[in-house]
Short mmCIF file of C-alpha atoms in Angstrom, two decimals:
data_model
loop_
_atom_site.label_atom_id
_atom_site.label_comp_id
_atom_site.label_asym_id
_atom_site.label_seq_id
_atom_site.Cartn_x
_atom_site.Cartn_y
_atom_site.Cartn_z
CA MET A 13 -3.58 25.21 -28.01
CA GLY A 14 -0.87 27.81 -27.61
CA THR A 15 1.46 28.04 -24.65
CA GLY A 16 0.79 30.53 -21.91
CA ASP A 17 -2.99 29.92 -21.84
CA GLY A 18 -2.58 27.28 -19.15
CA GLY A 19 -2.71 24.47 -21.69
CA PHE A 20 -0.21 22.39 -23.67
CA PRO A 21 1.51 23.20 -26.97
CA LYS A 22 0.36 21.07 -29.91
CA ALA A 23 3.80 19.55 -30.40
CA GLY A 24 3.76 18.30 -26.80
CA LEU A 25 0.33 16.75 -27.24
CA HIS A 26 1.47 15.00 -30.43
CA ARG A 27 4.43 13.53 -28.57
CA VAL A 28 2.17 12.23 -25.79
CA ARG A 29 -0.10 10.60 -28.37
CA ASP A 30 2.86 9.08 -30.25
CA VAL A 31 4.26 7.50 -27.09
CA LEU A 32 0.85 6.08 -26.12
CA ALA A 33 0.29 4.73 -29.64
CA ARG A 34 3.73 3.09 -29.64
CA HIS A 35 2.82 1.06 -26.54
CA VAL A 36 -0.46 -0.07 -28.12
CA GLU A 37 1.24 -0.92 -31.43
CA SER A 38 3.75 -3.09 -29.52
CA GLY A 39 0.91 -5.56 -28.88
CA ARG A 40 1.46 -5.45 -25.11
CA ILE A 41 -1.29 -2.93 -24.31
CA PRO A 42 -4.57 -3.60 -26.21
CA GLY A 43 -5.94 -0.12 -25.59
CA LEU A 44 -6.00 2.86 -23.25
CA VAL A 45 -7.70 6.13 -22.42
CA ALA A 46 -5.56 9.10 -21.34
CA LEU A 47 -6.79 12.47 -20.06
CA ILE A 48 -4.58 15.46 -19.40
CA SER A 49 -5.87 18.75 -18.13
CA ARG A 50 -4.30 22.04 -17.21
CA GLY A 51 -6.16 25.16 -16.15
CA ASP A 52 -9.39 25.02 -18.16
CA GLN A 53 -7.90 22.96 -21.01
CA THR A 54 -8.66 19.22 -21.20
CA HIS A 55 -7.29 16.81 -23.81
CA VAL A 56 -8.32 13.14 -24.14
CA GLU A 57 -6.76 10.32 -26.17
CA ALA A 58 -8.46 6.94 -26.68
CA VAL A 59 -6.09 4.51 -28.42
CA GLY A 60 -6.50 0.85 -29.39
CA THR A 61 -9.23 -1.65 -28.64
CA MET A 62 -11.10 -2.98 -25.61
CA ARG A 63 -9.92 -6.56 -26.19
CA HIS A 64 -6.48 -7.99 -26.90
CA GLU A 65 -7.83 -9.65 -30.05
CA GLY A 66 -9.35 -6.41 -31.36
CA GLY A 67 -13.04 -5.58 -31.64
CA ALA A 68 -14.64 -2.44 -30.21
CA PRO A 69 -12.36 0.59 -29.93
CA MET A 70 -11.46 2.24 -26.63
CA ARG A 71 -13.65 5.31 -26.09
CA ARG A 72 -13.57 8.33 -23.81
CA ASP A 73 -16.46 6.83 -21.77
CA THR A 74 -14.91 3.34 -21.42
CA ILE A 75 -15.31 2.10 -17.83
CA PHE A 76 -12.22 0.75 -16.05
CA ARG A 77 -11.57 -1.31 -12.92
CA MET A 78 -9.60 1.25 -10.95
CA ALA A 79 -7.92 -1.21 -8.54
CA SER A 80 -5.77 0.71 -6.03
CA THR A 81 -6.49 3.98 -7.82
CA SER A 82 -9.79 3.60 -5.90
CA LYS A 83 -8.01 4.66 -2.71
CA PRO A 84 -7.93 8.46 -3.22
CA VAL A 85 -11.66 8.59 -4.07
CA ALA A 86 -12.76 6.13 -1.38
CA MET A 87 -10.95 8.29 1.21
CA ALA A 88 -13.30 11.27 0.67
CA PRO A 89 -16.25 10.00 2.79
CA VAL A 90 -13.89 9.64 5.76
CA MET A 91 -12.83 13.26 5.28
CA VAL A 92 -16.51 14.29 5.24
CA LEU A 93 -16.94 12.59 8.64
CA LEU A 94 -13.82 14.35 9.97
CA ASP A 95 -15.16 17.69 8.68
CA GLU A 96 -18.45 17.06 10.51
CA CYS A 97 -16.69 15.96 13.73
CA ARG A 98 -18.41 12.57 13.56
CA LEU A 99 -14.88 11.11 13.62
CA ARG A 100 -11.72 12.48 15.21
CA LEU A 101 -8.18 11.68 14.14
CA ASP A 102 -7.14 10.17 17.46
CA ASP A 103 -10.37 8.40 18.39
CA PRO A 104 -9.77 4.69 19.10
CA VAL A 105 -11.71 2.80 16.42
CA GLN A 106 -12.83 -0.07 18.66
CA GLN A 107 -16.08 1.70 19.62
CA TRP A 108 -17.20 1.12 16.01
CA LEU A 109 -14.90 -1.78 15.12
CA PRO A 110 -14.84 -3.99 18.24
CA GLU A 111 -13.11 -6.68 16.14
CA LEU A 112 -9.96 -4.51 16.36
CA ALA A 113 -9.95 -4.19 20.17
CA ASP A 114 -7.24 -5.82 22.34
CA ARG A 115 -4.84 -6.62 19.52
CA ARG A 116 -1.88 -8.99 19.71
CA VAL A 117 1.26 -8.07 17.73
CA LEU A 118 3.84 -10.43 16.24
CA LYS A 119 7.22 -10.34 17.96
CA ARG A 120 8.84 -10.78 14.54
CA ILE A 121 7.22 -10.04 11.21
CA ASP A 122 8.34 -13.44 9.86
CA GLY A 123 7.62 -15.30 13.12
CA PRO A 124 4.89 -17.83 14.00
CA LEU A 125 1.38 -16.40 14.38
CA ASP A 126 1.13 -17.31 18.08
CA ASP A 127 4.42 -15.64 19.07
CA THR A 128 2.93 -12.26 20.05
CA VAL A 129 2.92 -9.45 22.57
CA PRO A 130 -0.03 -7.19 23.46
CA ALA A 131 -0.50 -4.02 21.40
CA ARG A 132 0.93 -1.01 23.22
CA ARG A 133 -2.16 1.07 22.54
CA PRO A 134 -5.53 0.96 20.74
CA ILE A 135 -5.79 1.48 16.97
CA THR A 136 -6.95 5.01 16.11
CA VAL A 137 -8.68 6.63 13.13
CA ARG A 138 -5.34 8.27 12.28
CA ASP A 139 -3.66 4.83 12.09
CA LEU A 140 -6.22 3.72 9.50
CA LEU A 141 -6.00 6.98 7.52
CA THR A 142 -2.20 6.79 7.26
CA SER A 143 -2.09 2.99 6.64
CA THR A 144 -0.16 2.45 9.88
CA PHE A 145 -2.66 0.42 11.94
CA GLY A 146 -0.42 -2.66 11.94
CA LEU A 147 -1.68 -4.87 9.12
CA GLY A 148 -1.20 -4.63 5.38
CA ILE A 149 0.10 -6.22 2.23
CA ASP A 150 3.87 -6.29 2.75
CA LEU A 151 5.55 -7.23 -0.52
CA THR A 152 8.88 -7.44 1.31
CA ALA A 153 7.45 -10.23 3.56
CA LEU A 154 5.76 -12.47 0.97
CA GLY A 155 5.80 -16.12 2.05
CA SER A 156 5.89 -15.29 5.78
CA PRO A 157 3.27 -16.98 8.01
CA ILE A 158 1.33 -13.71 8.48
CA MET A 159 1.23 -12.85 4.76
CA ASN A 160 0.10 -16.40 3.99
CA ALA A 161 -2.61 -16.06 6.66
CA VAL A 162 -3.80 -12.73 5.18
CA PHE A 163 -4.25 -14.34 1.77
CA GLU A 164 -5.74 -17.59 3.15
CA SER A 165 -8.27 -15.79 5.38
CA GLY A 166 -9.86 -14.19 2.32
CA VAL A 167 -9.52 -10.57 3.49
CA PHE A 168 -7.38 -9.38 0.54
CA SER A 169 -9.73 -7.47 -1.75
CA GLN A 170 -7.67 -7.71 -4.92
CA GLY A 171 -7.67 -11.49 -5.06
CA ALA A 172 -9.66 -13.69 -7.41
CA VAL A 173 -12.22 -14.69 -4.77
CA PRO A 174 -15.03 -12.24 -3.85
CA LEU A 175 -14.98 -10.98 -0.26
CA PRO A 176 -17.66 -11.87 2.32
CA GLU A 177 -20.05 -9.22 3.63
CA PRO A 178 -18.47 -6.59 5.93
CA ASP A 179 -19.25 -8.10 9.36
CA GLU A 180 -17.81 -11.48 8.37
CA TRP A 181 -14.84 -9.72 6.73
CA MET A 182 -14.13 -7.84 9.97
CA ARG A 183 -14.48 -11.07 11.97
CA ARG A 184 -11.82 -12.72 9.79
CA LEU A 185 -9.54 -9.70 10.03
CA GLY A 186 -9.93 -9.83 13.82
CA THR A 187 -8.52 -13.38 13.93
CA LEU A 188 -5.14 -12.18 12.63
CA PRO A 189 -2.39 -10.76 14.84
CA LEU A 190 -0.98 -7.38 13.84
CA MET A 191 2.34 -7.39 11.98
CA ARG A 192 3.49 -4.16 13.63
CA GLN A 193 2.55 -2.07 16.64
CA PRO A 194 -0.21 0.49 15.84
CA GLY A 195 1.30 3.65 14.36
CA GLU A 196 4.72 2.10 13.84
CA HIS A 197 5.00 1.42 10.09
CA TRP A 198 3.22 2.22 6.83
CA GLN A 199 1.66 -0.95 5.42
CA TYR A 200 -0.24 -1.17 2.20
CA HIS A 201 -3.89 -1.61 1.34
CA LEU A 202 -5.89 -3.31 4.10
CA SER A 203 -6.56 -0.11 6.07
CA HIS A 204 -8.57 1.29 3.14
CA ASP A 205 -11.00 -1.63 3.24
CA VAL A 206 -11.33 -1.21 7.02
CA LEU A 207 -12.16 2.49 6.48
CA GLY A 208 -15.10 1.55 4.25
CA VAL A 209 -16.54 -0.57 7.08
CA LEU A 210 -15.86 2.26 9.53
CA VAL A 211 -17.80 4.76 7.38
CA ALA A 212 -20.73 2.32 7.11
CA ARG A 213 -20.86 1.75 10.86
CA VAL A 214 -20.51 5.43 11.81
CA THR A 215 -23.21 6.53 9.34
CA GLY A 216 -25.46 3.46 9.64
CA ARG A 217 -25.57 3.21 5.83
CA PRO A 218 -23.73 1.18 3.21
CA PHE A 219 -20.35 2.67 2.32
CA GLU A 220 -21.33 3.15 -1.34
CA THR A 221 -24.58 4.94 -0.41
CA PHE A 222 -22.72 7.54 1.66
CA LEU A 223 -19.92 7.84 -0.93
CA ARG A 224 -22.48 8.42 -3.69
CA GLU A 225 -24.51 10.95 -1.73
CA ARG A 226 -21.65 13.09 -0.47
CA VAL A 227 -19.01 12.72 -3.20
CA LEU A 228 -19.95 10.96 -6.44
CA ASP A 229 -23.34 12.58 -7.13
CA PRO A 230 -22.29 16.16 -6.28
CA LEU A 231 -19.26 15.74 -8.59
CA GLY A 232 -21.37 14.23 -11.40
CA MET A 233 -19.37 10.97 -11.26
CA LYS A 234 -22.22 8.97 -12.77
CA ASP A 235 -20.12 6.05 -14.01
CA THR A 236 -18.27 5.44 -10.72
CA GLY A 237 -19.30 2.72 -8.27
CA PHE A 238 -18.52 -0.80 -7.07
CA HIS A 239 -20.11 -2.58 -10.05
CA VAL A 240 -21.13 -1.92 -13.64
CA PRO A 241 -24.91 -2.05 -14.31
CA ALA A 242 -26.11 -4.30 -17.14
CA ASP A 243 -26.95 -1.35 -19.41
CA LYS A 244 -23.30 -0.17 -19.24
CA ILE A 245 -21.46 -3.52 -19.22
CA ASP A 246 -20.56 -3.19 -22.92
CA ARG A 247 -18.35 -0.24 -21.90
CA LEU A 248 -16.20 -2.43 -19.59
CA PRO A 249 -13.23 -4.18 -21.24
CA PRO A 250 -11.90 -7.48 -19.91
CA SER A 251 -9.11 -7.20 -17.37
CA TYR A 252 -5.91 -8.97 -18.37
CA ALA A 253 -3.13 -10.39 -16.22
CA PRO A 254 -0.40 -11.33 -18.73
CA ASN A 255 1.58 -14.45 -17.91
CA PRO A 256 4.84 -13.21 -16.28
CA GLN A 257 6.89 -15.97 -17.95
CA THR A 258 5.46 -15.98 -21.48
CA GLY A 259 3.73 -12.59 -21.70
CA GLU A 260 0.67 -14.40 -23.03
CA PHE A 261 -2.56 -12.47 -22.43
CA THR A 262 -4.69 -14.16 -19.76
CA VAL A 263 -8.15 -12.80 -18.94
CA TRP A 264 -8.23 -12.11 -15.19
CA ASP A 265 -11.82 -10.86 -15.18
CA GLU A 266 -14.38 -10.85 -17.99
CA ALA A 267 -16.97 -8.06 -18.20
CA VAL A 268 -20.22 -10.03 -18.60
CA GLY A 269 -20.66 -12.38 -15.62
CA GLY A 270 -17.40 -11.15 -14.07
CA GLN A 271 -16.55 -9.74 -10.64
CA TYR A 272 -17.93 -6.30 -11.48
CA SER A 273 -21.17 -7.33 -13.20
CA ALA A 274 -23.24 -7.44 -9.99
CA PRO A 275 -23.18 -5.49 -6.68
CA PRO A 276 -20.49 -7.08 -4.46
CA PRO A 277 -21.17 -8.24 -0.88
CA PHE A 278 -18.22 -6.07 0.24
CA GLN A 279 -17.63 -2.53 -1.06
CA ALA A 280 -13.83 -2.41 -1.04
CA GLY A 281 -12.41 1.10 -0.73
CA GLY A 282 -8.92 -0.30 -1.22
CA GLY A 283 -9.50 -1.38 -4.79
CA GLY A 284 -13.14 -2.00 -5.72
CA LEU A 285 -14.20 1.03 -7.76
CA VAL A 286 -14.95 1.20 -11.47
CA SER A 287 -14.82 4.60 -13.17
CA THR A 288 -14.02 6.65 -16.27
CA ALA A 289 -11.36 9.21 -17.15
CA ASP A 290 -13.85 12.09 -16.94
CA ASP A 291 -15.24 10.98 -13.57
CA TYR A 292 -11.75 10.79 -12.07
CA HIS A 293 -10.90 14.14 -13.61
CA ALA A 294 -13.86 15.69 -11.74
CA TYR A 295 -12.55 14.29 -8.44
CA PHE A 296 -8.90 15.32 -8.86
CA ARG A 297 -9.89 18.77 -10.16
CA MET A 298 -11.95 19.19 -6.96
CA LEU A 299 -8.81 18.37 -4.94
CA LEU A 300 -6.78 20.90 -6.96
CA ASN A 301 -9.54 23.44 -6.27
CA GLN A 302 -9.14 22.89 -2.50
CA GLY A 303 -12.43 21.03 -2.13
CA MET A 304 -14.64 23.11 -4.43
CA HIS A 305 -16.64 21.83 -7.42
CA GLY A 306 -17.99 24.87 -9.23
CA THR A 307 -19.79 26.79 -6.48
CA GLU A 308 -20.32 23.72 -4.30
CA ARG A 309 -17.98 22.68 -1.49
CA ILE A 310 -17.37 18.92 -1.33
CA LEU A 311 -14.58 18.88 1.28
CA SER A 312 -13.13 21.60 3.47
CA ARG A 313 -9.89 23.24 2.38
CA PRO A 314 -7.92 21.87 5.38
CA ALA A 315 -9.31 18.37 4.76
CA VAL A 316 -7.93 18.45 1.20
CA GLN A 317 -4.63 19.89 2.39
CA LEU A 318 -4.32 17.13 5.01
CA MET A 319 -5.09 14.37 2.50
CA THR A 320 -2.59 15.66 -0.04
CA THR A 321 0.33 16.38 2.34
CA ASN A 322 2.84 13.78 3.52
CA CYS A 323 1.55 12.52 6.88
CA LEU A 324 4.23 9.91 7.62
CA THR A 325 7.09 10.24 10.07
CA PRO A 326 10.52 9.15 8.76
CA GLU A 327 10.19 5.87 10.72
CA GLN A 328 6.75 5.07 9.28
CA GLU A 329 7.95 6.02 5.82
CA SER A 330 10.97 3.71 5.81
CA THR A 331 8.90 0.63 4.91
CA ARG A 332 7.18 2.51 2.09
CA SER A 333 10.57 3.40 0.63
CA ALA A 334 11.72 -0.20 1.02
CA LEU A 335 8.72 -1.34 -1.05
CA ALA A 336 9.48 1.10 -3.87
CA ARG A 337 13.25 0.69 -3.90
CA ASN A 338 13.84 -2.93 -2.89
CA ALA A 339 10.82 -4.68 -4.43
CA VAL A 340 11.12 -3.31 -7.97
CA HIS A 341 10.64 -6.84 -9.34
CA VAL A 342 7.11 -6.63 -7.86
CA SER A 343 6.36 -2.91 -8.09
CA PHE A 344 8.36 -2.20 -11.28
CA GLY A 345 9.54 1.04 -9.74
CA GLN A 346 6.04 2.34 -9.01
CA GLY A 347 5.72 4.19 -5.73
CA GLN A 348 8.99 6.13 -5.72
CA GLN A 349 7.43 9.35 -4.44
CA GLY A 350 8.53 9.35 -0.80
CA GLY A 351 5.53 10.48 1.17
CA TRP A 352 1.97 9.32 1.75
CA GLY A 353 -1.05 11.42 2.65
CA PHE A 354 -4.48 9.87 3.14
CA GLY A 355 -5.21 7.35 0.40
CA MET A 356 -2.49 8.56 -1.92
CA ALA A 357 1.19 9.13 -2.47
CA VAL A 358 2.63 12.62 -2.10
CA ARG A 359 5.97 13.52 -3.67
CA THR A 360 8.51 14.57 -1.04
CA TYR A 361 11.65 14.22 -3.17
CA ARG A 362 12.43 14.59 -6.84
CA GLY A 363 12.43 11.02 -8.19
CA ASP A 364 11.45 11.71 -11.80
CA TYR A 365 10.05 14.53 -13.96
CA ALA A 366 7.19 15.39 -11.58
CA PRO A 367 7.64 18.18 -9.00
CA LEU A 368 7.34 17.93 -5.24
CA GLY A 369 3.75 18.07 -4.01
CA GLN A 370 2.28 15.99 -6.84
CA PHE A 371 -0.30 13.58 -5.37
CA GLY A 372 -2.22 10.53 -6.55
CA TRP A 373 -1.73 6.80 -7.01
CA ASP A 374 -1.55 3.85 -9.40
CA GLY A 375 -3.57 0.65 -9.65
CA GLY A 376 -2.60 -2.96 -10.27
CA THR A 377 -4.95 -3.17 -13.28
CA GLY A 378 -2.79 -0.61 -15.12
CA THR A 379 -4.32 2.68 -13.96
CA SER A 380 -2.62 5.92 -12.90
CA THR A 381 -4.04 9.23 -11.66
CA TYR A 382 -2.12 12.20 -10.26
CA ALA A 383 -2.66 15.91 -9.78
CA ASP A 384 0.07 18.53 -9.54
CA PRO A 385 -0.75 21.79 -7.72
CA GLU A 386 2.39 23.59 -8.96
CA ASN A 387 1.38 23.18 -12.62
CA ARG A 388 -2.42 23.06 -12.05
CA LEU A 389 -2.23 19.76 -13.87
CA THR A 390 -4.17 16.49 -13.78
CA GLY A 391 -3.13 13.35 -15.64
CA ILE A 392 -5.13 10.12 -15.92
CA LEU A 393 -4.01 7.00 -17.75
CA LEU A 394 -6.31 3.98 -17.82
CA THR A 395 -5.66 0.48 -19.20
CA GLN A 396 -6.85 -2.96 -18.10
CA VAL A 397 -3.50 -4.74 -18.22
CA GLY A 398 -2.37 -5.91 -14.80
CA LEU A 399 1.11 -5.33 -13.39
CA THR A 400 2.03 -9.02 -13.69
CA THR A 401 4.56 -7.84 -16.30
CA PRO A 402 6.42 -4.49 -16.44
CA ASP A 403 4.61 -3.33 -19.61
CA PRO A 404 1.82 -1.23 -18.03
CA ALA A 405 4.31 0.31 -15.56
CA ARG A 406 6.56 1.29 -18.48
CA LEU A 407 3.59 2.81 -20.27
CA ILE A 408 2.62 4.78 -17.13
CA HIS A 409 6.22 5.98 -16.76
CA ASP A 410 6.42 7.09 -20.42
CA PHE A 411 3.03 8.84 -20.18
CA TRP A 412 4.19 10.99 -17.26
CA THR A 413 7.62 11.62 -18.79
CA THR A 414 6.15 12.97 -22.04
CA LEU A 415 3.30 14.77 -20.25
CA TYR A 416 5.75 16.84 -18.22
CA GLN A 417 7.80 17.62 -21.32
CA ALA A 418 4.62 18.92 -22.94
CA ILE A 419 4.46 21.81 -20.44
CA ASP A 420 6.48 24.47 -22.17
CA ASP A 421 5.58 27.85 -20.70
#
């Protein structure tokens, strides 16, 4: 591939492959699939094996647990409903989610759960879309009564225990006070799972059914969903969570008989999708093409622009920055992009080799997907090594560093 044709020079591609191979050869990453695309050029690398102890090689069609990299894709059905005026940004959500009516808010984020004041206003669709509805996973408040209650109530969708069905999940969520006033602060994760319930209640159909009909099927994302069917389970590697002290490889989730081997009771938009590099490429290329897939429109141009633009005020954004900059022992430096759109980070300052406007997100199972409008570029890196140690974060960092060096026109 020569330069100037919208692709990557061969030397740059070799360097990307060398860096990926070095991480696999270190023994800390069993295997990975990487896809980089620019203009109409697409390049895929599959390196290493599915299991830590060897066995079947990683392949282009290997299926991965996407973890939080689910968020950008799971956001699309909400945008469809906004496009069709079946939802409005500032509609209070309690007409569909009565469990979130009449909220109480903690006086102090680390205070007792019964020390509350009434919410100043109802929770809106916008609050859920921007992750500012008042509840979330706050890594800067671990060990506080409210964070303990979130984990104990069984509403956190990235834990080891499967979630209950949506109505029971909403009931449990409704027993918790808010950590912040609605609209006040960005808080991670939980809003995306609430949005899946919202879509189901507005449409009267399961979240996955609507997602498949309006997004996955039109994009040809045939390997994306909330579980892996039996005839594809051999394409799913185990998910590892290395021991943070010893680095020893611990299987967090096995493929056969594991969390993703049967349809779950709760379809978690915050982190429940499985997918492949090519499926995710189809989705992010659609975003780069302002909502178009070939001749078919999936989302309106302004819907895509809204999703992929920073939507946080400086006050809302301050907690997001605190997570990236002050919790590096937990986030390993992931998340230093500044802004947040709907379901994804948006770069608002130059924190590394990527330009402003790049959008996408990473997942706790060692996944990373971003698109860059300035360079017409998509990059996807998929492993199944959890961020219990810094190794997958270092791999993701090195992938993006070498990928940007590979652009040489």
